Short mmCIF file of N, CA and C in Angstrom, two decimals:
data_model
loop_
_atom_site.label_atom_id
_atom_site.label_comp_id
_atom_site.label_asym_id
_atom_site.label_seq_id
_atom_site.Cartn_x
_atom_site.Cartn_y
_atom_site.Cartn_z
N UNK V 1 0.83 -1.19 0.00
CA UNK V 1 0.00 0.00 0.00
C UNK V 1 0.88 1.25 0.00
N UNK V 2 2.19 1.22 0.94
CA UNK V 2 3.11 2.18 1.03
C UNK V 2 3.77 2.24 -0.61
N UNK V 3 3.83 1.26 -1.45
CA UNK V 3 4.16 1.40 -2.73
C UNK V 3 3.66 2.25 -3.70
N UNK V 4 2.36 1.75 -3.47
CA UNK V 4 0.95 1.88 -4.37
C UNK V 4 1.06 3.99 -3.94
N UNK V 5 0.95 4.47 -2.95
CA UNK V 5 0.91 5.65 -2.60
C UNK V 5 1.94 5.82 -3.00
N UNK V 6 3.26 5.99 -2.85
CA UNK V 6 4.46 6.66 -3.84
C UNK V 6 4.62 6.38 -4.93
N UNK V 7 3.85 5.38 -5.75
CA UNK V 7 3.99 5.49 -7.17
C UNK V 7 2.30 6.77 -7.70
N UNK V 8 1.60 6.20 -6.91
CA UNK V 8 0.61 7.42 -7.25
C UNK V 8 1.14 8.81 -7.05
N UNK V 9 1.66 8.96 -5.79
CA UNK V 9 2.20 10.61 -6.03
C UNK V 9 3.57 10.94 -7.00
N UNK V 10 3.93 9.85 -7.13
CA UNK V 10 5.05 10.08 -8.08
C UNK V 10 4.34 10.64 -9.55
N UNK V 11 3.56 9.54 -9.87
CA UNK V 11 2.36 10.04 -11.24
C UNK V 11 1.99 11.38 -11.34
N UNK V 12 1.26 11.47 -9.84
CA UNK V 12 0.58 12.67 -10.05
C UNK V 12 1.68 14.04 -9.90
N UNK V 13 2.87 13.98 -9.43
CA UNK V 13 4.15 15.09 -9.65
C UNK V 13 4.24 14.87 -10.92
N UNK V 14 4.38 13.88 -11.89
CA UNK V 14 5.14 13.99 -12.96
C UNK V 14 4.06 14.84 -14.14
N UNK V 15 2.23 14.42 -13.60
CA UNK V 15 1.86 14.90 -14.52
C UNK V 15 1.77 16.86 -13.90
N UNK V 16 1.56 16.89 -13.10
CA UNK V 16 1.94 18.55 -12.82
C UNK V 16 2.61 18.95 -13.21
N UNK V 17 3.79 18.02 -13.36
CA UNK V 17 5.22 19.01 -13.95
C UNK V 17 5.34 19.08 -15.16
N UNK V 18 4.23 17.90 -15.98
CA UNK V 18 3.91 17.59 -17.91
C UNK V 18 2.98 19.05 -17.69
N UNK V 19 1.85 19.50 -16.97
CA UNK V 19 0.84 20.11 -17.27
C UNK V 19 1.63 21.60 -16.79
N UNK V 20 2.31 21.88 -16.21
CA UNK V 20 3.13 22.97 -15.90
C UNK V 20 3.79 23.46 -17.13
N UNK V 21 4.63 22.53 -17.06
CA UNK V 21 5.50 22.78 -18.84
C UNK V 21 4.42 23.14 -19.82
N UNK V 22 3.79 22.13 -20.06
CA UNK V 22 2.83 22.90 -21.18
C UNK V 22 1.88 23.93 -21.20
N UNK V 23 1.87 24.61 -19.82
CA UNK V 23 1.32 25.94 -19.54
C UNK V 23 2.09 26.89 -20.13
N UNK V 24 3.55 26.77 -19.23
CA UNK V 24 4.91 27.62 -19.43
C UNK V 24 4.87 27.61 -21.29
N UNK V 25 5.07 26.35 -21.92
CA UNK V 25 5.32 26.41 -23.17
C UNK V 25 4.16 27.47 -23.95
N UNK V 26 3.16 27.64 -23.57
CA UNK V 26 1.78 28.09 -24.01
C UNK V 26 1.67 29.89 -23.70
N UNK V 27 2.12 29.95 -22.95
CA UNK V 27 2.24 31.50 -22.28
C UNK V 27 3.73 31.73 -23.45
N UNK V 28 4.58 31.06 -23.38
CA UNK V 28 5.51 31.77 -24.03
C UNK V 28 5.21 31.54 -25.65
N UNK V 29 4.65 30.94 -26.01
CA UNK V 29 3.91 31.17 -27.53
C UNK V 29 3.40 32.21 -27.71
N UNK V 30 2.35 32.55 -26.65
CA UNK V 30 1.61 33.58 -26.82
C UNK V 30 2.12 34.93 -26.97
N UNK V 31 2.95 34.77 -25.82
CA UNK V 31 4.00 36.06 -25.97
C UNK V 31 4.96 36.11 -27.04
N UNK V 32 5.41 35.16 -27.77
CA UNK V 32 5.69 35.37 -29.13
C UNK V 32 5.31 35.40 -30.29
N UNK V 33 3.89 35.45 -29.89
CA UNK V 33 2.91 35.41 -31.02
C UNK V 33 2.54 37.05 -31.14
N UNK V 34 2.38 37.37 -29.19
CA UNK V 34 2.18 38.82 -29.53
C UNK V 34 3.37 40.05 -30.12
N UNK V 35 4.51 39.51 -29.74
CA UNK V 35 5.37 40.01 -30.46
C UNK V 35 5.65 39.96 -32.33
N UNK V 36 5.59 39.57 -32.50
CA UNK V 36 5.33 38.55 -34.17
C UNK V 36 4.24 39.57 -34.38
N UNK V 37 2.96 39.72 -33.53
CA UNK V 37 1.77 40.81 -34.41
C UNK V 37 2.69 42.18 -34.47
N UNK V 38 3.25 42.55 -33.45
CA UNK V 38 3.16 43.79 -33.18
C UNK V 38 4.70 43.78 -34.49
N UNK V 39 5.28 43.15 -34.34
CA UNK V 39 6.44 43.23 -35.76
C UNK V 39 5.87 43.89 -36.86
N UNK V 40 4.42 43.26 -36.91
CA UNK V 40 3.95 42.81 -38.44
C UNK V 40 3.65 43.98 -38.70
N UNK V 41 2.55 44.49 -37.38
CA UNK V 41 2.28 45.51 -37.52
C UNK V 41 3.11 47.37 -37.77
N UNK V 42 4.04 47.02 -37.27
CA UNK V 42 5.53 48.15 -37.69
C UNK V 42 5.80 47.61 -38.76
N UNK V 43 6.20 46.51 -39.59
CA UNK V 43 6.39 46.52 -40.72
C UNK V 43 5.38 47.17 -42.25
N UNK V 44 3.82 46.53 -41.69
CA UNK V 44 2.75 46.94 -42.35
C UNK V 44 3.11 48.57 -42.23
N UNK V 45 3.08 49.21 -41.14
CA UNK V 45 3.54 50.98 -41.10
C UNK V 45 4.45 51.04 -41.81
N UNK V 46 5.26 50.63 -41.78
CA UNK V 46 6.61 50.95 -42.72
C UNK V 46 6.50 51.07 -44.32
N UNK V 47 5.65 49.96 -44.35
CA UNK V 47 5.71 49.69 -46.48
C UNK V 47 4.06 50.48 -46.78
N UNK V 48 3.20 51.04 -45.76
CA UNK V 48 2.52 52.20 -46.85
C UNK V 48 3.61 53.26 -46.44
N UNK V 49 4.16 53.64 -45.41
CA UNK V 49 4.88 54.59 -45.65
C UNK V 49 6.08 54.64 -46.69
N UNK V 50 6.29 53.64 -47.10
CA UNK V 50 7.05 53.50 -48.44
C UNK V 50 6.84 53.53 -49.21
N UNK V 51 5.34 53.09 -49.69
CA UNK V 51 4.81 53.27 -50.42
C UNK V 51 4.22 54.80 -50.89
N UNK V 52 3.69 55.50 -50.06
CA UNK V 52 3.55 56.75 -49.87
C UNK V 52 4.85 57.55 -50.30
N UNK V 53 5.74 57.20 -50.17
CA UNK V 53 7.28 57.54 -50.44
C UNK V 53 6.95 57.32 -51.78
N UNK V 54 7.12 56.58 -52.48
CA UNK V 54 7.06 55.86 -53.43
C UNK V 54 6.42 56.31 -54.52
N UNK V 55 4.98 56.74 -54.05
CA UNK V 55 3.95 57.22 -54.98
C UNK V 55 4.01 58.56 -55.15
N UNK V 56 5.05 59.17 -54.00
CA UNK V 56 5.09 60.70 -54.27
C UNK V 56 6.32 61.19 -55.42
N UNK V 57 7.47 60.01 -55.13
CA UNK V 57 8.31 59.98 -56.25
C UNK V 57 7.56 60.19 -57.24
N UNK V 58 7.20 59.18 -57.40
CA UNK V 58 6.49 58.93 -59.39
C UNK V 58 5.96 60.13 -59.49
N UNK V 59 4.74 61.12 -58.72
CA UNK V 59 4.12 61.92 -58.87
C UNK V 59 5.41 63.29 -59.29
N UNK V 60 6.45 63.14 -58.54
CA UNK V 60 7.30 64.52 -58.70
C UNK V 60 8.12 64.07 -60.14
N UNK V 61 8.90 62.61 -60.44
CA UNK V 61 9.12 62.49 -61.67
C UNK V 61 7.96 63.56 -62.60
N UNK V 62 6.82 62.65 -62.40
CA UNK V 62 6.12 62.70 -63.79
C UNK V 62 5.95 64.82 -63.89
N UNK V 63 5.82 65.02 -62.12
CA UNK V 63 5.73 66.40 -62.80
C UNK V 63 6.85 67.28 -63.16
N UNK V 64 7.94 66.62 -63.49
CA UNK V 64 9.00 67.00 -63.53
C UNK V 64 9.36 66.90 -64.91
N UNK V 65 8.91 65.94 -66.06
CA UNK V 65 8.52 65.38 -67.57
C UNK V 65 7.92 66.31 -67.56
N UNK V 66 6.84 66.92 -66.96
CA UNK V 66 6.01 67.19 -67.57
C UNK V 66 6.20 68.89 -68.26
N UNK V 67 7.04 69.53 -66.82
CA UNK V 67 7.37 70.50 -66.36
C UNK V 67 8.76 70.92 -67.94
N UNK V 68 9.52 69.98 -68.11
CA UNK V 68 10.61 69.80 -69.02
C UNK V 68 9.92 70.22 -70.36
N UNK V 69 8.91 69.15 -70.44
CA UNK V 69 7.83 69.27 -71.68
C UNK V 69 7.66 70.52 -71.86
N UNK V 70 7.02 71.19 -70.90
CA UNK V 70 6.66 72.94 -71.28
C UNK V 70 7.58 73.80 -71.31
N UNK V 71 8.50 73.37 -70.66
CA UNK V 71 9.86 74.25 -71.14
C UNK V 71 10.59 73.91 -72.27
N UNK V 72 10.30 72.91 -72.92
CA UNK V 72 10.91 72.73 -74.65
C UNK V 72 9.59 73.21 -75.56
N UNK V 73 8.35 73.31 -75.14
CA UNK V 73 7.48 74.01 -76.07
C UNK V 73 7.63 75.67 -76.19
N UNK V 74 8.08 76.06 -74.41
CA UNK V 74 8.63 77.55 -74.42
C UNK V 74 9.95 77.96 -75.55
N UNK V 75 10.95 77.02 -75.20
CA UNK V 75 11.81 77.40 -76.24
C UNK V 75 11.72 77.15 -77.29
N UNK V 76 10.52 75.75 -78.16
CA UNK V 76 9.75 75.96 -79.26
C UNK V 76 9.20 77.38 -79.92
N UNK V 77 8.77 77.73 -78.99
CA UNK V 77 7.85 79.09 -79.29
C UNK V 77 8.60 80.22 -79.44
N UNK V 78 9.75 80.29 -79.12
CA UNK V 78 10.82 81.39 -78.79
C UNK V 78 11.51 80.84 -80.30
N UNK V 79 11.89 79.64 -80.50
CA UNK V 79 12.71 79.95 -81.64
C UNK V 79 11.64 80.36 -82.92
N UNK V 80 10.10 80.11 -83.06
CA UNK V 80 9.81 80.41 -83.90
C UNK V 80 9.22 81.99 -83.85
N UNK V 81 9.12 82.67 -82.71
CA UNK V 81 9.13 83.63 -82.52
C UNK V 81 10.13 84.76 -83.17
N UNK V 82 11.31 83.67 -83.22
CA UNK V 82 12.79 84.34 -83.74
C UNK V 82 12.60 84.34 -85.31
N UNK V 83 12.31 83.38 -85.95
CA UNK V 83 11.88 83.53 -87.09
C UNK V 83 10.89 84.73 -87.86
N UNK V 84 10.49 85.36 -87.26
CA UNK V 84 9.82 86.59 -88.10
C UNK V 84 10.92 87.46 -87.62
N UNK V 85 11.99 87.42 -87.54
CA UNK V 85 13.30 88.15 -87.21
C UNK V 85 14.15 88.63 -88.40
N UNK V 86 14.72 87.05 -88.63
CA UNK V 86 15.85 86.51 -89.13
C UNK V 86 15.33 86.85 -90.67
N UNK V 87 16.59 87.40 -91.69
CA UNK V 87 16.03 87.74 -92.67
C UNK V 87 16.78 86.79 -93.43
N UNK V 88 17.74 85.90 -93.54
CA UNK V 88 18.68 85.38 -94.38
C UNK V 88 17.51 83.41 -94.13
N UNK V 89 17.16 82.59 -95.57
CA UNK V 89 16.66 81.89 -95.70
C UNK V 89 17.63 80.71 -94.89
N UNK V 90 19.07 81.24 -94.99
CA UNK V 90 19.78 79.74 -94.13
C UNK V 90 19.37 79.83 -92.63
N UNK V 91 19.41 81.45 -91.89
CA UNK V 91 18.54 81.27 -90.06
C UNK V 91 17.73 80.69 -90.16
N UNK V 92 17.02 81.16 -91.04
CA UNK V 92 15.08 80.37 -91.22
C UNK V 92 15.19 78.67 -91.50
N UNK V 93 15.94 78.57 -91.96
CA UNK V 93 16.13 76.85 -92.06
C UNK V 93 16.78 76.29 -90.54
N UNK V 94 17.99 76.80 -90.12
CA UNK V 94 18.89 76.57 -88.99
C UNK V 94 17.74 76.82 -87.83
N UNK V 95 16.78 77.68 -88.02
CA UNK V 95 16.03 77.83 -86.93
C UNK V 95 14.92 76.71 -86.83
N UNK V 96 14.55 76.12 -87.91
CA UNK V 96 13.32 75.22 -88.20
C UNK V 96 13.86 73.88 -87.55
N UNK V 97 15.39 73.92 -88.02
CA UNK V 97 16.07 72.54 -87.69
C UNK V 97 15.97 72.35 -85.70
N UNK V 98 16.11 73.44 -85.33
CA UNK V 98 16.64 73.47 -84.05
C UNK V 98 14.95 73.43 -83.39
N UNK V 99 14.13 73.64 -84.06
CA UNK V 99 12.31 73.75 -83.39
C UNK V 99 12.37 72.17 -83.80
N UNK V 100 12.49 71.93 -84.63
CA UNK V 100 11.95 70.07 -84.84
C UNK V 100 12.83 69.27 -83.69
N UNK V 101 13.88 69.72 -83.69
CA UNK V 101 15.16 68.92 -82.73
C UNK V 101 14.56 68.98 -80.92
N UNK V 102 14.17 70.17 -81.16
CA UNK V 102 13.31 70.62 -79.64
C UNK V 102 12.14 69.84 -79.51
N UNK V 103 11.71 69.70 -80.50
CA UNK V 103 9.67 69.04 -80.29
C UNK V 103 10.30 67.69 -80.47
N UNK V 104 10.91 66.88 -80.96
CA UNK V 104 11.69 65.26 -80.88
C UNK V 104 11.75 65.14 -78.69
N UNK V 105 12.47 65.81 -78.95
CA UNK V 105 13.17 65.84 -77.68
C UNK V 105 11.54 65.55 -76.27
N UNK V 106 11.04 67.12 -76.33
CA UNK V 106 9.48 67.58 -76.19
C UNK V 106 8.23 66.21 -76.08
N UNK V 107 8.67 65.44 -76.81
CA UNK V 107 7.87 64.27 -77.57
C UNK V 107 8.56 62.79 -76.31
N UNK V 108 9.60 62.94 -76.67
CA UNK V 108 9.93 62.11 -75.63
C UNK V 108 9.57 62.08 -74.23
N UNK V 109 9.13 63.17 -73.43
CA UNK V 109 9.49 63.74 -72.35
C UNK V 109 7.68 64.05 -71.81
N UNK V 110 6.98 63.87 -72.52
CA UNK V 110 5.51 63.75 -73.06
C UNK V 110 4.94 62.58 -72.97
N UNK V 111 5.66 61.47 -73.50
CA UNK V 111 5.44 60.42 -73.43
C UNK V 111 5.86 59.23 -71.89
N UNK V 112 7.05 60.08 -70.78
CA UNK V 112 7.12 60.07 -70.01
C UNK V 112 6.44 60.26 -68.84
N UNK V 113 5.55 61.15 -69.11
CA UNK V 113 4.84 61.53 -67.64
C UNK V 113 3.97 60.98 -68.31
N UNK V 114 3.29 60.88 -69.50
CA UNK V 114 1.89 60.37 -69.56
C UNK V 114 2.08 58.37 -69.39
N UNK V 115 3.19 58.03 -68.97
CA UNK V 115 3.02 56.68 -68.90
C UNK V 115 3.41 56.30 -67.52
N UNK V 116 2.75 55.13 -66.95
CA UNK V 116 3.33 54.46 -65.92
C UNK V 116 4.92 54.20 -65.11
N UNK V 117 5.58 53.80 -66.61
CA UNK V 117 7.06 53.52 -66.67
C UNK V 117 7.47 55.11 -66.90
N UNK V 118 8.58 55.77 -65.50
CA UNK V 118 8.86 56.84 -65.68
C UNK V 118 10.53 57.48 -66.30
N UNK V 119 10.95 55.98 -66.69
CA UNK V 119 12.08 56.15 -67.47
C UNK V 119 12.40 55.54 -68.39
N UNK V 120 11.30 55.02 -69.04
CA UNK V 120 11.57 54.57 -70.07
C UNK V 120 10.31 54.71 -71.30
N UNK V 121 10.70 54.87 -72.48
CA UNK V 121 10.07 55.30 -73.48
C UNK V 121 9.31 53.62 -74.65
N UNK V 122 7.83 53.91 -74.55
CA UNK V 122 7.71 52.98 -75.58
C UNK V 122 7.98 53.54 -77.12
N UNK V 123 9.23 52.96 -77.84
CA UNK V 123 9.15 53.47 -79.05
C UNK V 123 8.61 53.91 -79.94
N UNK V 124 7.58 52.75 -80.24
CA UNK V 124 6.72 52.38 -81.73
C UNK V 124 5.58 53.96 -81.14
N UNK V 125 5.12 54.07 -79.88
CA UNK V 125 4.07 55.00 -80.44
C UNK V 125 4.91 56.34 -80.51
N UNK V 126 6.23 56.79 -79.99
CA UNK V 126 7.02 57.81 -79.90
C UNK V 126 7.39 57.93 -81.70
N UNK V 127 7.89 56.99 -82.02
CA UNK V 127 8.10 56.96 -83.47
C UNK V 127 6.70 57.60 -84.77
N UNK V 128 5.81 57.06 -84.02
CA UNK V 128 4.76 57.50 -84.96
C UNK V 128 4.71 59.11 -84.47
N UNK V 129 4.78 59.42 -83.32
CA UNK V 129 4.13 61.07 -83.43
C UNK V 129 5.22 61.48 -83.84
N UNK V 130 6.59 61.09 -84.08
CA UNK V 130 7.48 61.83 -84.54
C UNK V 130 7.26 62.10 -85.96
N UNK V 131 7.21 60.95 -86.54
CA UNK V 131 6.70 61.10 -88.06
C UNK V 131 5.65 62.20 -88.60
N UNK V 132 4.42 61.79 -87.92
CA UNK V 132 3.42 62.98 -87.82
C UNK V 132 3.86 64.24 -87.34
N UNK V 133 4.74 64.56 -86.39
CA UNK V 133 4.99 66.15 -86.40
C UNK V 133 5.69 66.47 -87.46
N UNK V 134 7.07 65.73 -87.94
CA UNK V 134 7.49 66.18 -88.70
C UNK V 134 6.48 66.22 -90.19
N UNK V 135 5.79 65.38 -90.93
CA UNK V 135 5.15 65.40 -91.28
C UNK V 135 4.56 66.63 -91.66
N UNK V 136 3.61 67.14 -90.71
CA UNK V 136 2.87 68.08 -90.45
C UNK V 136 3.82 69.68 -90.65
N UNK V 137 4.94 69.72 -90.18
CA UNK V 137 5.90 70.71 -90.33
C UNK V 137 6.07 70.96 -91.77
N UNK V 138 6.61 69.67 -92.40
CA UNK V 138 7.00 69.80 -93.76
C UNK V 138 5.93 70.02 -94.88
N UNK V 139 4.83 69.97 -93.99
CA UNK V 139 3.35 70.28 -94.91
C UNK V 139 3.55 69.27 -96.05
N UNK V 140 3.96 68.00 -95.71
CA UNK V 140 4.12 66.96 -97.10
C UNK V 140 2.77 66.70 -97.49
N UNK V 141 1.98 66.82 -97.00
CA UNK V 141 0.44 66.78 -97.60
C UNK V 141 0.15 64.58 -97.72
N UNK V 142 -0.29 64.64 -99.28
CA UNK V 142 0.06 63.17 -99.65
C UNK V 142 0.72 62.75 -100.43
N UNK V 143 1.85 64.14 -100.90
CA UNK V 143 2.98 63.54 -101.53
C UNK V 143 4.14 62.95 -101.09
N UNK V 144 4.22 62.38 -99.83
CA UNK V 144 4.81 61.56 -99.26
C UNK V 144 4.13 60.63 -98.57
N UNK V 145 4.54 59.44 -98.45
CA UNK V 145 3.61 58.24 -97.84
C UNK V 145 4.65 57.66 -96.70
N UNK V 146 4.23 57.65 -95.63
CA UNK V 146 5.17 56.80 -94.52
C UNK V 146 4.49 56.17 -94.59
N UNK V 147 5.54 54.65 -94.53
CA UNK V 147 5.27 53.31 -94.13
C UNK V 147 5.85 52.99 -93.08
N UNK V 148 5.60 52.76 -92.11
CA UNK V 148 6.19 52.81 -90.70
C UNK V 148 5.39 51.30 -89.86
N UNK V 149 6.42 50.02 -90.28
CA UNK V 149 6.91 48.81 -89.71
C UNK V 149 7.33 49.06 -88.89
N UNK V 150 6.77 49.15 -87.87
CA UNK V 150 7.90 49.21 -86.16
C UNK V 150 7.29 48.12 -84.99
N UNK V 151 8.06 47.29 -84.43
CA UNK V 151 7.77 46.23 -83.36
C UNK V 151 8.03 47.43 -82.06
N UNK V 152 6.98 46.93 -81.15
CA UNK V 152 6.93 47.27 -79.88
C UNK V 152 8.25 47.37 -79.17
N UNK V 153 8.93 48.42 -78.67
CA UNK V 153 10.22 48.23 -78.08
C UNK V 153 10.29 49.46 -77.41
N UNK V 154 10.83 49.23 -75.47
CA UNK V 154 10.53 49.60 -74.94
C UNK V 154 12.31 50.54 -74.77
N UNK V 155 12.39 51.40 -74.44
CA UNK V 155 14.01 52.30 -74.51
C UNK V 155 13.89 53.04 -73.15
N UNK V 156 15.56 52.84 -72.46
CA UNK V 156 15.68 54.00 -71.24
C UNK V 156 15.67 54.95 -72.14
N UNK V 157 15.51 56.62 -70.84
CA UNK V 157 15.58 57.93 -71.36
C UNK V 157 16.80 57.73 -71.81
N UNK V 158 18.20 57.41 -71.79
CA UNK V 158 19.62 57.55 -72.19
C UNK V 158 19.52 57.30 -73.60
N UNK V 159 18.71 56.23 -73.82
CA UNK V 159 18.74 55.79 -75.02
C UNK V 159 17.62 56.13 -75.89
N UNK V 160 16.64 56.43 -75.87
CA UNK V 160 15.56 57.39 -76.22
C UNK V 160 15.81 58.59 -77.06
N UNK V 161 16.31 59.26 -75.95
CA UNK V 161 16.72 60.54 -76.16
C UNK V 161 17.22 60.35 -77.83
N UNK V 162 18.35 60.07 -77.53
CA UNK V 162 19.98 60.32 -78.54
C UNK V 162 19.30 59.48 -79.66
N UNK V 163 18.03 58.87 -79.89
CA UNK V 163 17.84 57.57 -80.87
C UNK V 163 16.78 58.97 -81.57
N UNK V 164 15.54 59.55 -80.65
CA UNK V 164 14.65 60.17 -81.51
C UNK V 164 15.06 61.20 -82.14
N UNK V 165 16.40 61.98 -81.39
CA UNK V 165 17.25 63.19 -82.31
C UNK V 165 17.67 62.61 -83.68
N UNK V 166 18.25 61.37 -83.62
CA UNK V 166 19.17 60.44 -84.99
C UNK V 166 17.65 60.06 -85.87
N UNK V 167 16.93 60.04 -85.48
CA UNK V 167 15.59 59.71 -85.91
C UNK V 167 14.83 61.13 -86.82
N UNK V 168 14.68 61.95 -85.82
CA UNK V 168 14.69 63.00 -86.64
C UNK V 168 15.35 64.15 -87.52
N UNK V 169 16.60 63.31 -87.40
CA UNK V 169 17.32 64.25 -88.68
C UNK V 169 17.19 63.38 -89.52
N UNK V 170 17.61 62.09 -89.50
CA UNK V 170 17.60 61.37 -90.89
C UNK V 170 15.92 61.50 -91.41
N UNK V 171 14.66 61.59 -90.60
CA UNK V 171 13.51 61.81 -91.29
C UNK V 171 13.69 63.05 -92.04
N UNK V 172 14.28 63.93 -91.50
CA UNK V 172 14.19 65.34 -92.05
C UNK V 172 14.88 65.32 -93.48
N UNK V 173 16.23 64.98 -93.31
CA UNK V 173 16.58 64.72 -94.61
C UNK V 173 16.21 63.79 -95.56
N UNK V 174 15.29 62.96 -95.23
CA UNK V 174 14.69 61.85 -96.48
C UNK V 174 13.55 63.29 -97.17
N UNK V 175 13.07 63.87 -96.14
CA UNK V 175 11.94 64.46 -96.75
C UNK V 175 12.66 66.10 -97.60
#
């Protein structure tokens, strides 16, 4: 009977000390569970505030394209302004060259703020309004026909840039 009673209290210590532990284990979950929210939650703060970061960038890029844009239509307007000046037919040409070179440029920078992607240019539709302004400049009417084959291709500003200037002189001189 003296057996029977120290193996029962032995049982019943061992399971107190099983049901203890798995209290202890349970409380400290919890408390690392509440830590783990409250992480989540400073992290969640962090990425709209990055985001917010983020979205204000794009907003100052684009108004910054956009801002560029109106300052190459200003100096558009100024060089043709200069033209009821200039009396010799080579200014009047040198000046026309340097307004198309400006609105290429203008065109690029247009196509920047009005798109998602804030540094990089989709070609094929940049290519077509280039055609059409120049176009329209040279008053070719329909005695010239563009055929304009162009695949979708997407260009940084670095490369943009320096491609629609090479773009619009060689248009200029075909026409």
């Amino acid at each position: 009977a003296n057996n029977t009673r120290n193996w029962i209290l032995g049982a019943v210590m061992l399971l107190l000390t099983i049901v203890a532990l798995l209290l202890y284990q349970a409380r400290l979950k919890q408390r690392t569970n509440k830590k783990l929210q409250l992480q989540q939650k400073e992290i969640g703060q962090q990425n709209f505030s990055l985001q917010h970061l983020v979205n204000e960038k794009e907003w100052l890029l684009k108004e910054i394209h956009h801002r560029v844009k109106n300052n190459l239509h200003t100096i558009g307007g100024l060089l043709d302004a200069q033209i009821s000046f200039v009396k010799t037919d080579e200014a009047v040409l040198a000046l026309n060259d340097s307004q198309r070179r400006v609105q290429a440029m203008s065109l690029i920078h247009q196509k920047l703020y009005q798109t998602e992607n804030l540094s990089a240019v989709e070609m094929s539709g940049y290519i077509h309004e280039l055609v059409d302004h120049l176009s329209h400049s040279f008053s070719v009417g329909h005695r010239i026909l563009f055929k304009l084959e162009i695949e979708s291709m997407v260009l940084n500003l670095s490369y943009a840039l320096p491609l629609g200037l090479i773009l619009n002189e060689a248009i200029t001189n075909c026409i």
